[in-house]
Amino acid sequence: MRNKLYVLCLLSVLIGYVTESSENARSINSQTTKNVPTKTKSYKVIGIKDGDTFVVLMNGREQVVRLEHIDCPEKKQAFGTKAKQFTSNLCYGKSVHLQSKNKYDRYKRLIAEVILPNGVNVNKALVKNGLAWHYKKH
């Protein structure tokens, strides 16, 4: 019980350092960028479900994508809305590159890293800005 309380306290302190999400989305530096592979397909983001899940248009159909290696707070949890807004500011309406091992979770969401046209890795940007933590399961 003490360990859980300690982790929650530490997490809330870390999250407390997060500043306005839209400003952070615009000020992402080269530490979260990655070269976009030359032979990847890009897909348009047509919906944001929460900070680590969104919808792309893939081959004329909607495909839900779950960001690989990270976990964001749920919408009803502290900073859940900020994480969703941050993800929306970064990629809603844009064409993104998906780096996937063609794995799906139990909800049939494609597990992938997401790279913006300017090379920003969305997964790493969320962690860097304190809106997600590393999640080994995906």
mmCIF file of C-alpha atoms in Angstrom:
data_model
loop_
_atom_site.group_PDB
_atom_site.id
_atom_site.type_symbol
_atom_site.label_atom_id
_atom_site.label_comp_id
_atom_site.label_asym_id
_atom_site.label_seq_id
_atom_site.Cartn_x
_atom_site.Cartn_y
_atom_site.Cartn_z
ATOM 1 C CA MET A 1 0.000 0.000 0.000
ATOM 2 C CA ARG A 2 2.845 2.401 0.842
ATOM 3 C CA ASN A 3 4.543 1.656 -2.465
ATOM 4 C CA LYS A 4 1.368 2.504 -4.386
ATOM 5 C CA LEU A 5 0.966 5.725 -2.438
ATOM 6 C CA TYR A 6 4.608 6.615 -3.035
ATOM 7 C CA VAL A 7 4.254 5.996 -6.774
ATOM 8 C CA LEU A 8 1.073 8.089 -6.924
ATOM 9 C CA CYS A 9 2.734 10.952 -5.046
ATOM 10 C CA LEU A 10 5.807 10.815 -7.266
ATOM 11 C CA LEU A 11 3.664 10.714 -10.367
ATOM 12 C CA SER A 12 1.605 13.710 -9.272
ATOM 13 C CA VAL A 13 4.793 15.690 -8.562
ATOM 14 C CA LEU A 14 6.178 14.854 -11.987
ATOM 15 C CA ILE A 15 2.918 15.727 -13.683
ATOM 16 C CA GLY A 16 2.860 19.022 -11.791
ATOM 17 C CA TYR A 17 5.768 20.236 -13.898
ATOM 18 C CA VAL A 18 3.759 20.025 -17.092
ATOM 19 C CA THR A 19 3.018 23.412 -18.622
ATOM 20 C CA GLU A 20 0.309 24.347 -21.066
ATOM 21 C CA SER A 21 0.054 21.470 -23.552
ATOM 22 C CA SER A 22 -0.482 23.503 -26.697
ATOM 23 C CA GLU A 23 2.682 25.544 -26.035
ATOM 24 C CA ASN A 24 4.658 22.343 -25.500
ATOM 25 C CA ALA A 25 3.335 20.841 -28.715
ATOM 26 C CA ARG A 26 4.685 23.815 -30.655
ATOM 27 C CA SER A 27 8.052 23.834 -28.895
ATOM 28 C CA ILE A 28 9.124 20.233 -29.355
ATOM 29 C CA ASN A 29 12.810 20.110 -30.176
ATOM 30 C CA SER A 30 15.015 17.753 -32.100
ATOM 31 C CA GLN A 31 15.309 15.244 -29.240
ATOM 32 C CA THR A 32 11.897 13.836 -30.191
ATOM 33 C CA THR A 33 12.525 13.752 -33.918
ATOM 34 C CA LYS A 34 13.380 10.798 -36.019
ATOM 35 C CA ASN A 35 14.123 10.350 -39.690
ATOM 36 C CA VAL A 36 10.985 9.272 -41.483
ATOM 37 C CA PRO A 37 11.655 6.118 -43.482
ATOM 38 C CA THR A 38 11.475 6.869 -47.189
ATOM 39 C CA LYS A 39 9.159 3.988 -48.100
ATOM 40 C CA THR A 40 6.387 4.298 -45.538
ATOM 41 C CA LYS A 41 2.790 5.149 -46.240
ATOM 42 C CA SER A 42 1.174 8.116 -44.599
ATOM 43 C CA TYR A 43 -2.335 8.142 -43.177
ATOM 44 C CA LYS A 44 -4.576 11.064 -42.254
ATOM 45 C CA VAL A 45 -5.561 11.408 -38.583
ATOM 46 C CA ILE A 46 -9.344 11.836 -38.515
ATOM 47 C CA GLY A 47 -10.081 11.475 -34.791
ATOM 48 C CA ILE A 48 -8.503 11.591 -31.331
ATOM 49 C CA LYS A 49 -9.916 9.201 -28.724
ATOM 50 C CA ASP A 50 -7.482 10.042 -25.908
ATOM 51 C CA GLY A 51 -3.808 10.872 -25.440
ATOM 52 C CA ASP A 52 -2.496 7.545 -26.696
ATOM 53 C CA THR A 53 -5.274 6.427 -29.066
ATOM 54 C CA PHE A 54 -6.554 7.971 -32.264
ATOM 55 C CA VAL A 55 -8.172 7.119 -35.596
ATOM 56 C CA VAL A 56 -6.576 7.224 -39.052
ATOM 57 C CA LEU A 57 -8.052 6.719 -42.489
ATOM 58 C CA MET A 58 -6.368 3.585 -43.844
ATOM 59 C CA ASN A 59 -7.278 2.240 -47.279
ATOM 60 C CA GLY A 60 -10.646 3.996 -47.152
ATOM 61 C CA ARG A 61 -11.541 2.602 -43.720
ATOM 62 C CA GLU A 62 -11.151 3.901 -40.188
ATOM 63 C CA GLN A 63 -8.397 2.236 -38.155
ATOM 64 C CA VAL A 64 -7.888 2.896 -34.449
ATOM 65 C CA VAL A 65 -4.199 3.250 -33.557
ATOM 66 C CA ARG A 66 -2.738 2.758 -30.062
ATOM 67 C CA LEU A 67 0.631 4.444 -29.481
ATOM 68 C CA GLU A 68 3.314 1.837 -28.858
ATOM 69 C CA HIS A 69 5.497 1.794 -25.715
ATOM 70 C CA ILE A 70 3.555 4.507 -23.830
ATOM 71 C CA ASP A 71 0.487 4.989 -21.663
ATOM 72 C CA CYS A 72 -1.361 8.267 -21.073
ATOM 73 C CA PRO A 73 -3.836 9.039 -18.308
ATOM 74 C CA GLU A 74 -7.439 8.240 -19.204
ATOM 75 C CA LYS A 75 -9.762 11.162 -19.973
ATOM 76 C CA LYS A 76 -11.317 11.130 -16.493
ATOM 77 C CA GLN A 77 -7.932 10.942 -14.739
ATOM 78 C CA ALA A 78 -5.749 13.917 -13.887
ATOM 79 C CA PHE A 79 -4.095 15.306 -17.032
ATOM 80 C CA GLY A 80 -6.094 12.981 -19.284
ATOM 81 C CA THR A 81 -7.709 15.917 -21.062
ATOM 82 C CA LYS A 82 -4.341 17.667 -21.429
ATOM 83 C CA ALA A 83 -2.799 14.540 -22.953
ATOM 84 C CA LYS A 84 -5.668 14.276 -25.433
ATOM 85 C CA GLN A 85 -5.390 17.964 -26.334
ATOM 86 C CA PHE A 86 -1.616 17.679 -26.754
ATOM 87 C CA THR A 87 -2.016 14.729 -29.141
ATOM 88 C CA SER A 88 -4.733 16.585 -31.018
ATOM 89 C CA ASN A 89 -2.548 19.700 -31.383
ATOM 90 C CA LEU A 90 0.272 17.569 -32.754
ATOM 91 C CA CYS A 91 -1.498 15.368 -35.263
ATOM 92 C CA TYR A 92 -5.234 15.945 -35.824
ATOM 93 C CA GLY A 93 -5.933 16.492 -39.522
ATOM 94 C CA LYS A 94 -2.329 15.726 -40.497
ATOM 95 C CA SER A 95 -0.866 12.855 -42.464
ATOM 96 C CA VAL A 96 1.323 10.714 -40.234
ATOM 97 C CA HIS A 97 3.687 7.805 -40.789
ATOM 98 C CA LEU A 98 2.998 4.644 -38.792
ATOM 99 C CA GLN A 99 5.865 2.400 -37.757
ATOM 100 C CA SER A 100 4.265 -0.858 -36.779
ATOM 101 C CA LYS A 101 5.125 -4.528 -36.430
ATOM 102 C CA ASN A 102 1.569 -5.217 -37.614
ATOM 103 C CA LYS A 103 0.502 -6.060 -34.035
ATOM 104 C CA TYR A 104 -3.013 -5.471 -32.712
ATOM 105 C CA ASP A 105 -4.237 -5.398 -29.124
ATOM 106 C CA ARG A 106 -7.342 -7.146 -27.789
ATOM 107 C CA TYR A 107 -9.486 -4.173 -28.883
ATOM 108 C CA LYS A 108 -8.240 -4.550 -32.506
ATOM 109 C CA ARG A 109 -6.218 -1.336 -32.299
ATOM 110 C CA LEU A 110 -3.062 -1.218 -34.411
ATOM 111 C CA ILE A 111 -0.012 -0.781 -32.158
ATOM 112 C CA ALA A 112 2.415 1.720 -33.712
ATOM 113 C CA GLU A 113 4.905 4.516 -33.296
ATOM 114 C CA VAL A 114 3.675 7.671 -34.986
ATOM 115 C CA ILE A 115 5.965 10.029 -36.862
ATOM 116 C CA LEU A 116 4.794 13.437 -38.076
ATOM 117 C CA PRO A 117 5.826 14.806 -41.502
ATOM 118 C CA ASN A 118 8.425 17.031 -39.794
ATOM 119 C CA GLY A 119 10.010 13.957 -38.157
ATOM 120 C CA VAL A 120 8.574 14.402 -34.648
ATOM 121 C CA ASN A 121 7.903 11.106 -32.881
ATOM 122 C CA VAL A 122 4.513 11.599 -31.173
ATOM 123 C CA ASN A 123 5.116 8.752 -28.700
ATOM 124 C CA LYS A 124 8.354 10.326 -27.443
ATOM 125 C CA ALA A 125 6.887 13.843 -27.436
ATOM 126 C CA LEU A 126 4.140 12.784 -25.014
ATOM 127 C CA VAL A 127 6.678 11.247 -22.616
ATOM 128 C CA LYS A 128 9.050 14.209 -22.913
ATOM 129 C CA ASN A 129 6.257 16.608 -22.008
ATOM 130 C CA GLY A 130 5.174 14.601 -18.969
ATOM 131 C CA LEU A 131 1.854 13.466 -20.437
ATOM 132 C CA ALA A 132 2.698 9.760 -20.751
ATOM 133 C CA TRP A 133 4.958 7.151 -19.224
ATOM 134 C CA HIS A 134 6.798 4.206 -20.686
ATOM 135 C CA TYR A 135 4.546 1.159 -21.005
ATOM 136 C CA LYS A 136 6.299 -2.142 -21.683
ATOM 137 C CA LYS A 137 3.226 -4.194 -22.599
ATOM 138 C CA HIS A 138 2.816 -2.617 -26.036
#
